[in-house]
Short mmCIF file of C-alpha atoms in Angstrom, two decimals:
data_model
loop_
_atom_site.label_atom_id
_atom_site.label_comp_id
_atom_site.label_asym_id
_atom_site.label_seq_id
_atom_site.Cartn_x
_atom_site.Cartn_y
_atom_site.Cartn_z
CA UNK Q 1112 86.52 98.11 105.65
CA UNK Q 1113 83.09 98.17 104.10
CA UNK Q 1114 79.61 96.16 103.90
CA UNK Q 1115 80.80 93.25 101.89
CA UNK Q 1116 80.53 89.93 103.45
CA UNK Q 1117 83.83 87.56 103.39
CA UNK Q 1118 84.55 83.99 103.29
CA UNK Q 1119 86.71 83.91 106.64
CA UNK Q 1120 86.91 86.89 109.33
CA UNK Q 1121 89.53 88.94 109.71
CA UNK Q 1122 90.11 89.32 106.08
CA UNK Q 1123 89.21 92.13 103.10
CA UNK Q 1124 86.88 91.18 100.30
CA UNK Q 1125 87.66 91.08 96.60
CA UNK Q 1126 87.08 94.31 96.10
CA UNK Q 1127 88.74 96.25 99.15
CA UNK Q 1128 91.56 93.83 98.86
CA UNK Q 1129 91.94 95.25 94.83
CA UNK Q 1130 91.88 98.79 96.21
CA UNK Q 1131 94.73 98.23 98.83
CA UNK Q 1132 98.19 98.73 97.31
CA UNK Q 1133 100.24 95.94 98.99
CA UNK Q 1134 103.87 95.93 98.30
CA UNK Q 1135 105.19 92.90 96.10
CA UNK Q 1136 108.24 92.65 94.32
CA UNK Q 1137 110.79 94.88 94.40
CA UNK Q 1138 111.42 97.29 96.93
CA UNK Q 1139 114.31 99.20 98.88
CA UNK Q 1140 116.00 96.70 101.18
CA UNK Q 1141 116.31 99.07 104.37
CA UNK Q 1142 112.75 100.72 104.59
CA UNK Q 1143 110.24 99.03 102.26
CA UNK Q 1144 109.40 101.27 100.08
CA UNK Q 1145 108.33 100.00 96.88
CA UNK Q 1146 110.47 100.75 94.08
CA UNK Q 1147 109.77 100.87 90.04
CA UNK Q 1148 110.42 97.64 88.05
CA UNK Q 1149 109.57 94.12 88.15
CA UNK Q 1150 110.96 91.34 90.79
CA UNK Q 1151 111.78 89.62 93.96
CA UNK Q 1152 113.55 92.47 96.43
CA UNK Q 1153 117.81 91.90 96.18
CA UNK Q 1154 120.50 92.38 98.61
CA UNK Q 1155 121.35 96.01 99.04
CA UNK Q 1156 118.85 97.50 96.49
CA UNK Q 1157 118.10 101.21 97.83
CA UNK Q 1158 115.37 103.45 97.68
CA UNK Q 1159 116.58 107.42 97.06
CA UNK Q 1160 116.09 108.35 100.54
CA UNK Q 1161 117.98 105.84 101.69
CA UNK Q 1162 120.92 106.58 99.49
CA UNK Q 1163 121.67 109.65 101.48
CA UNK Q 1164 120.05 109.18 104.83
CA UNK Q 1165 122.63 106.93 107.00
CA UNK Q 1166 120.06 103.85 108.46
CA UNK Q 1167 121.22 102.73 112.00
CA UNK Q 1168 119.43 99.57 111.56
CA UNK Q 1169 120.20 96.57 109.28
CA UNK Q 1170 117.59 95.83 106.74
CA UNK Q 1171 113.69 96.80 106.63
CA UNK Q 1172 110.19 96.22 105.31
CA UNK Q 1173 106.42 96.94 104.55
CA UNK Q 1174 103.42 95.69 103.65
CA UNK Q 1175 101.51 98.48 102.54
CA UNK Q 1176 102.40 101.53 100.43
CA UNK Q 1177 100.36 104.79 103.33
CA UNK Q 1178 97.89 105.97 100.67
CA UNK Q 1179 94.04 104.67 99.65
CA UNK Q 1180 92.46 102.00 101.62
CA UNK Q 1181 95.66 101.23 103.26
CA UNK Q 1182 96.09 104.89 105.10
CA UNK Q 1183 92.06 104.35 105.89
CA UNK Q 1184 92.87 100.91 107.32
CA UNK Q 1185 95.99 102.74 109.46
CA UNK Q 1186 93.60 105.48 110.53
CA UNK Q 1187 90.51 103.16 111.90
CA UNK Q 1188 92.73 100.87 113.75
CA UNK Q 1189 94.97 104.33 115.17
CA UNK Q 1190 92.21 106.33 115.79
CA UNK Q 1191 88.89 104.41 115.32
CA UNK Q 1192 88.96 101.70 118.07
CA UNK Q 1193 89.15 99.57 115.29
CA UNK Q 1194 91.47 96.95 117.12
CA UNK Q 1195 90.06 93.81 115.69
CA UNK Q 1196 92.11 95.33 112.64
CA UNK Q 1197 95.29 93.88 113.86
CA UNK Q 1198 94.56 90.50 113.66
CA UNK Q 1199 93.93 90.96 109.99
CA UNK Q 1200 97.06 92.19 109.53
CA UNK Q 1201 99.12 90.13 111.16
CA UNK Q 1202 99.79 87.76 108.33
CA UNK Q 1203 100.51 90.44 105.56
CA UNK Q 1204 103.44 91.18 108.24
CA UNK Q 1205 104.65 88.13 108.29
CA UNK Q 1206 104.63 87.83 104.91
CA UNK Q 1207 106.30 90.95 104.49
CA UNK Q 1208 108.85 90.01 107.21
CA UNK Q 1209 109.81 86.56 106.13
CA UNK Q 1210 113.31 87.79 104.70
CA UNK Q 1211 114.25 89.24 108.60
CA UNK Q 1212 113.01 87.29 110.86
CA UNK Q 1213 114.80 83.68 111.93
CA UNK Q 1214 113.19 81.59 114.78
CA UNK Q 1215 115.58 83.28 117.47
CA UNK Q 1216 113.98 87.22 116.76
CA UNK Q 1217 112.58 89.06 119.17
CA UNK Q 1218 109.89 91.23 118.50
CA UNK Q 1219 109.57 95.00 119.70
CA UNK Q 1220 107.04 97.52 119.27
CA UNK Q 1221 107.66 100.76 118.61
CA UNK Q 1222 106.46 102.40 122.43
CA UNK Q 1223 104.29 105.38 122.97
CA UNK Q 1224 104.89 107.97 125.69
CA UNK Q 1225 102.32 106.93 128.43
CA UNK Q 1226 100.45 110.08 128.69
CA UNK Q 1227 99.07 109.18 124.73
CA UNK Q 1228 98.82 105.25 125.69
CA UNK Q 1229 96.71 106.82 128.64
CA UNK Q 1230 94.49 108.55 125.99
CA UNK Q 1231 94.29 106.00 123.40
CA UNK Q 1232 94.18 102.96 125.81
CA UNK Q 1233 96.36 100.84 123.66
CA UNK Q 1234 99.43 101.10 121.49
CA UNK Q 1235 98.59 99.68 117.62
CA UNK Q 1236 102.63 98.80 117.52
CA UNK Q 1237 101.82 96.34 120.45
CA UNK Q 1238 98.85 95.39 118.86
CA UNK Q 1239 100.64 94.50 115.36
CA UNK Q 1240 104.16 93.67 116.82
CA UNK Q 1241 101.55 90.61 118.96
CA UNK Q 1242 99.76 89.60 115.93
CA UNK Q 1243 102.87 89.24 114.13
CA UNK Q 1244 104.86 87.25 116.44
CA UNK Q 1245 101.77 84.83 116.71
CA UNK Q 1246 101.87 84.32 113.22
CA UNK Q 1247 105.29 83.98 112.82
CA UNK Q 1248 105.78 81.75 116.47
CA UNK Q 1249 108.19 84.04 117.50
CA UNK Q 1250 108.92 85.81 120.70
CA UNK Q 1251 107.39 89.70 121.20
CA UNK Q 1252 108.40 91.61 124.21
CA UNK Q 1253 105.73 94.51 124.36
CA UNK Q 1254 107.19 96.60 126.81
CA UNK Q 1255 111.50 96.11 125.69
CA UNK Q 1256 111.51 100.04 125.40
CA UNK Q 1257 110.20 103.08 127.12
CA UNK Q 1258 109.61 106.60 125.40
CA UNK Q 1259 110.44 109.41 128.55
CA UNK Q 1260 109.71 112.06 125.96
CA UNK Q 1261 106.09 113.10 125.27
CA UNK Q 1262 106.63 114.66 122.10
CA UNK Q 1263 103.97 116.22 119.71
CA UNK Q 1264 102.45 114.39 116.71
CA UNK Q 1265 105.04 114.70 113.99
CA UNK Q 1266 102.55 114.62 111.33
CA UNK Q 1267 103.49 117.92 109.03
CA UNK Q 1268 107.13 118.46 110.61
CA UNK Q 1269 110.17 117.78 108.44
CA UNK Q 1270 112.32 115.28 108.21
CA UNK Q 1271 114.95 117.43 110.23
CA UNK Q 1272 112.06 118.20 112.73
CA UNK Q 1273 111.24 114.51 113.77
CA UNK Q 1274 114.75 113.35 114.05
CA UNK Q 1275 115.39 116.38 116.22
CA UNK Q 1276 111.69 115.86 118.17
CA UNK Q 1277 113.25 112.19 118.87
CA UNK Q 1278 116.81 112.94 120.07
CA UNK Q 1279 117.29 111.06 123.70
CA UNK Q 1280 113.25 110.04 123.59
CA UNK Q 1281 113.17 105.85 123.81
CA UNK Q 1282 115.46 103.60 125.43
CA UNK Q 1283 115.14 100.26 126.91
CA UNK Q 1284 112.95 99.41 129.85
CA UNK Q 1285 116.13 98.54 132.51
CA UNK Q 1286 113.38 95.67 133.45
CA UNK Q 1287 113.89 94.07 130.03
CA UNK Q 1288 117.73 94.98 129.20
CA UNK Q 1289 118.79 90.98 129.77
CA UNK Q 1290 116.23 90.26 126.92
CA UNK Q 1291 117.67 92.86 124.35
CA UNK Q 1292 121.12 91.18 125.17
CA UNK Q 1293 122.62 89.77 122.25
CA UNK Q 1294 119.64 89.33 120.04
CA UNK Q 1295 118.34 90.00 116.80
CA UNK Q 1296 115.19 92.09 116.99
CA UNK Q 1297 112.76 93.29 114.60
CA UNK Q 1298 110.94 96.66 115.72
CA UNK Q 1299 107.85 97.08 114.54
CA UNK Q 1300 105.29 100.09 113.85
CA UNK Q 1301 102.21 100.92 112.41
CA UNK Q 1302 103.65 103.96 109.69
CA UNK Q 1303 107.02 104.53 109.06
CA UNK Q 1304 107.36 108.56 107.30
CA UNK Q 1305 110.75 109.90 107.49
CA UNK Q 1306 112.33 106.63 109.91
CA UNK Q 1307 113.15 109.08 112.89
CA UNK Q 1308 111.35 106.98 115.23
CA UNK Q 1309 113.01 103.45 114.33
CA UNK Q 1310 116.34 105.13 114.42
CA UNK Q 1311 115.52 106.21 117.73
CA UNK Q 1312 113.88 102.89 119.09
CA UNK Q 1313 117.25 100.83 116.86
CA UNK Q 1314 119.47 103.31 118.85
CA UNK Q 1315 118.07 102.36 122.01
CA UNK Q 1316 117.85 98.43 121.14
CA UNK Q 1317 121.83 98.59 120.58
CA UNK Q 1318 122.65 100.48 123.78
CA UNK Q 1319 121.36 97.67 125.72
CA UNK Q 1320 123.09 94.85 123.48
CA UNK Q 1321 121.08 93.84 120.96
CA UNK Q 1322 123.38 92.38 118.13
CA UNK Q 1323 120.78 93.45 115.04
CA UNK Q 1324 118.14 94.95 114.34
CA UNK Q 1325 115.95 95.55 111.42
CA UNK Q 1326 112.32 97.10 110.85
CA UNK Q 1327 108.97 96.55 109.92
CA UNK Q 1328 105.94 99.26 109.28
CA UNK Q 1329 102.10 98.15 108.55
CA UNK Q 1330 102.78 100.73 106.18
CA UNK Q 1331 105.19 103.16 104.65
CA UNK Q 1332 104.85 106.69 103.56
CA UNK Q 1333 106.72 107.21 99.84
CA UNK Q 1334 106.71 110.21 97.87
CA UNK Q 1335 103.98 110.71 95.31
CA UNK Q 1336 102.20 107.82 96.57
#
């Protein structure tokens, strides 16, 4: 993320690592969001979105609050080429996963319609949800759900206008249905704003039999971050 020379690759230095507001401590128990106050995160602690907006999935975290050199970090790997990115941050999702995942999880990307994958050449879900699962020695299905509906970005809609943008858009890939069956899965993105496209992608892990699921973003959009 800058000039600086490290001790190991794949890693920030001292001072980038400073600048990067990781989230430790407490924090809402169903999207990650870091919350005021000192602590380990507790059982059914809530954020005030999450008070009123109904969750379809179980529990959820984050590593990163989406502001300073986190949202730059998001940005190069999204839309800089800047793969080699998700290797670095494929322990600070484990770490932030460690209180959903057990060693039967499967792990899911969130997918991208394949006229953008097309474009962009990869999807930075697949690249995180990999890097995770390798850390974590864990199984990753890349391609457990399909989105049929190319929507636009969301960036600047509502919260009303995503969830509605997302309605009928992912559901499992029929090839990978027997996988989904019964298990616990942990979906996995690079941002979660509003959560309209995990409820979609949760939606769409239950309807082919998955018994839970929770959620994991690189990192998570908050108010007045």
């Amino acid at each position: 993320m800058c000039d600086a020379r490290t001790e190991v690759d794949f890693a920030l230095c001292g001072p980038c690592w400073a600048e990067t507001p990781f989230i430790d401590g407490l924090c809402c128990d169903v999207c990650g969001a870091s919350l005021p106050g000192q602590g380990e995160p507790e059982e059914g602690i809530l954020c005030d979105v999450c008070m009123v907006i109904a969750r379809p999935w179980t529990k959820g975290r984050a590593a990163m609050v989406y502001k300073d050199k986190a949202r730059r970090f998001v940005l190069s790997l999204k839309h800089g080429d800047r793969t080699d990115l998700a290797r670095a941050a494929g322990p600070w999702l484990a770490r932030a996963a460690r209180p959903l995942l057990s060693p039967e999880t499967l792990v899911v990307p969130v997918p991208l319609h394949r006229f953008r994958l097309i474009r962009r050449r990869f999807n930075q879900a697949a690249l995180l949800a990999g890097q995770l699962a390798a850390v974590a020695q864990v199984e990753c299905c890349p391609d457990a759900l399909i989105r049929h509906k190319r929507t636009a970005p969301l960036e600047g809609h509502t919260r009303d206008q995503r969830f509605a943008a997302l309605v009928d858009a992912i559901t499992a890939n029929p090839k990978r249905e027997e996988l989904l069956m019964g298990r616990k899965v942990l979906l996995v993105d690079d941002v979660m704003t509003s959560g309209a496209t995990f409820a979609a992608s949760t939606e769409a892990c239950f309807a082919a039999g998955a018994d839970d699921v929770c959620v994991l973003s690189l990192a998570r959009v908050v108010k007045d971050a």
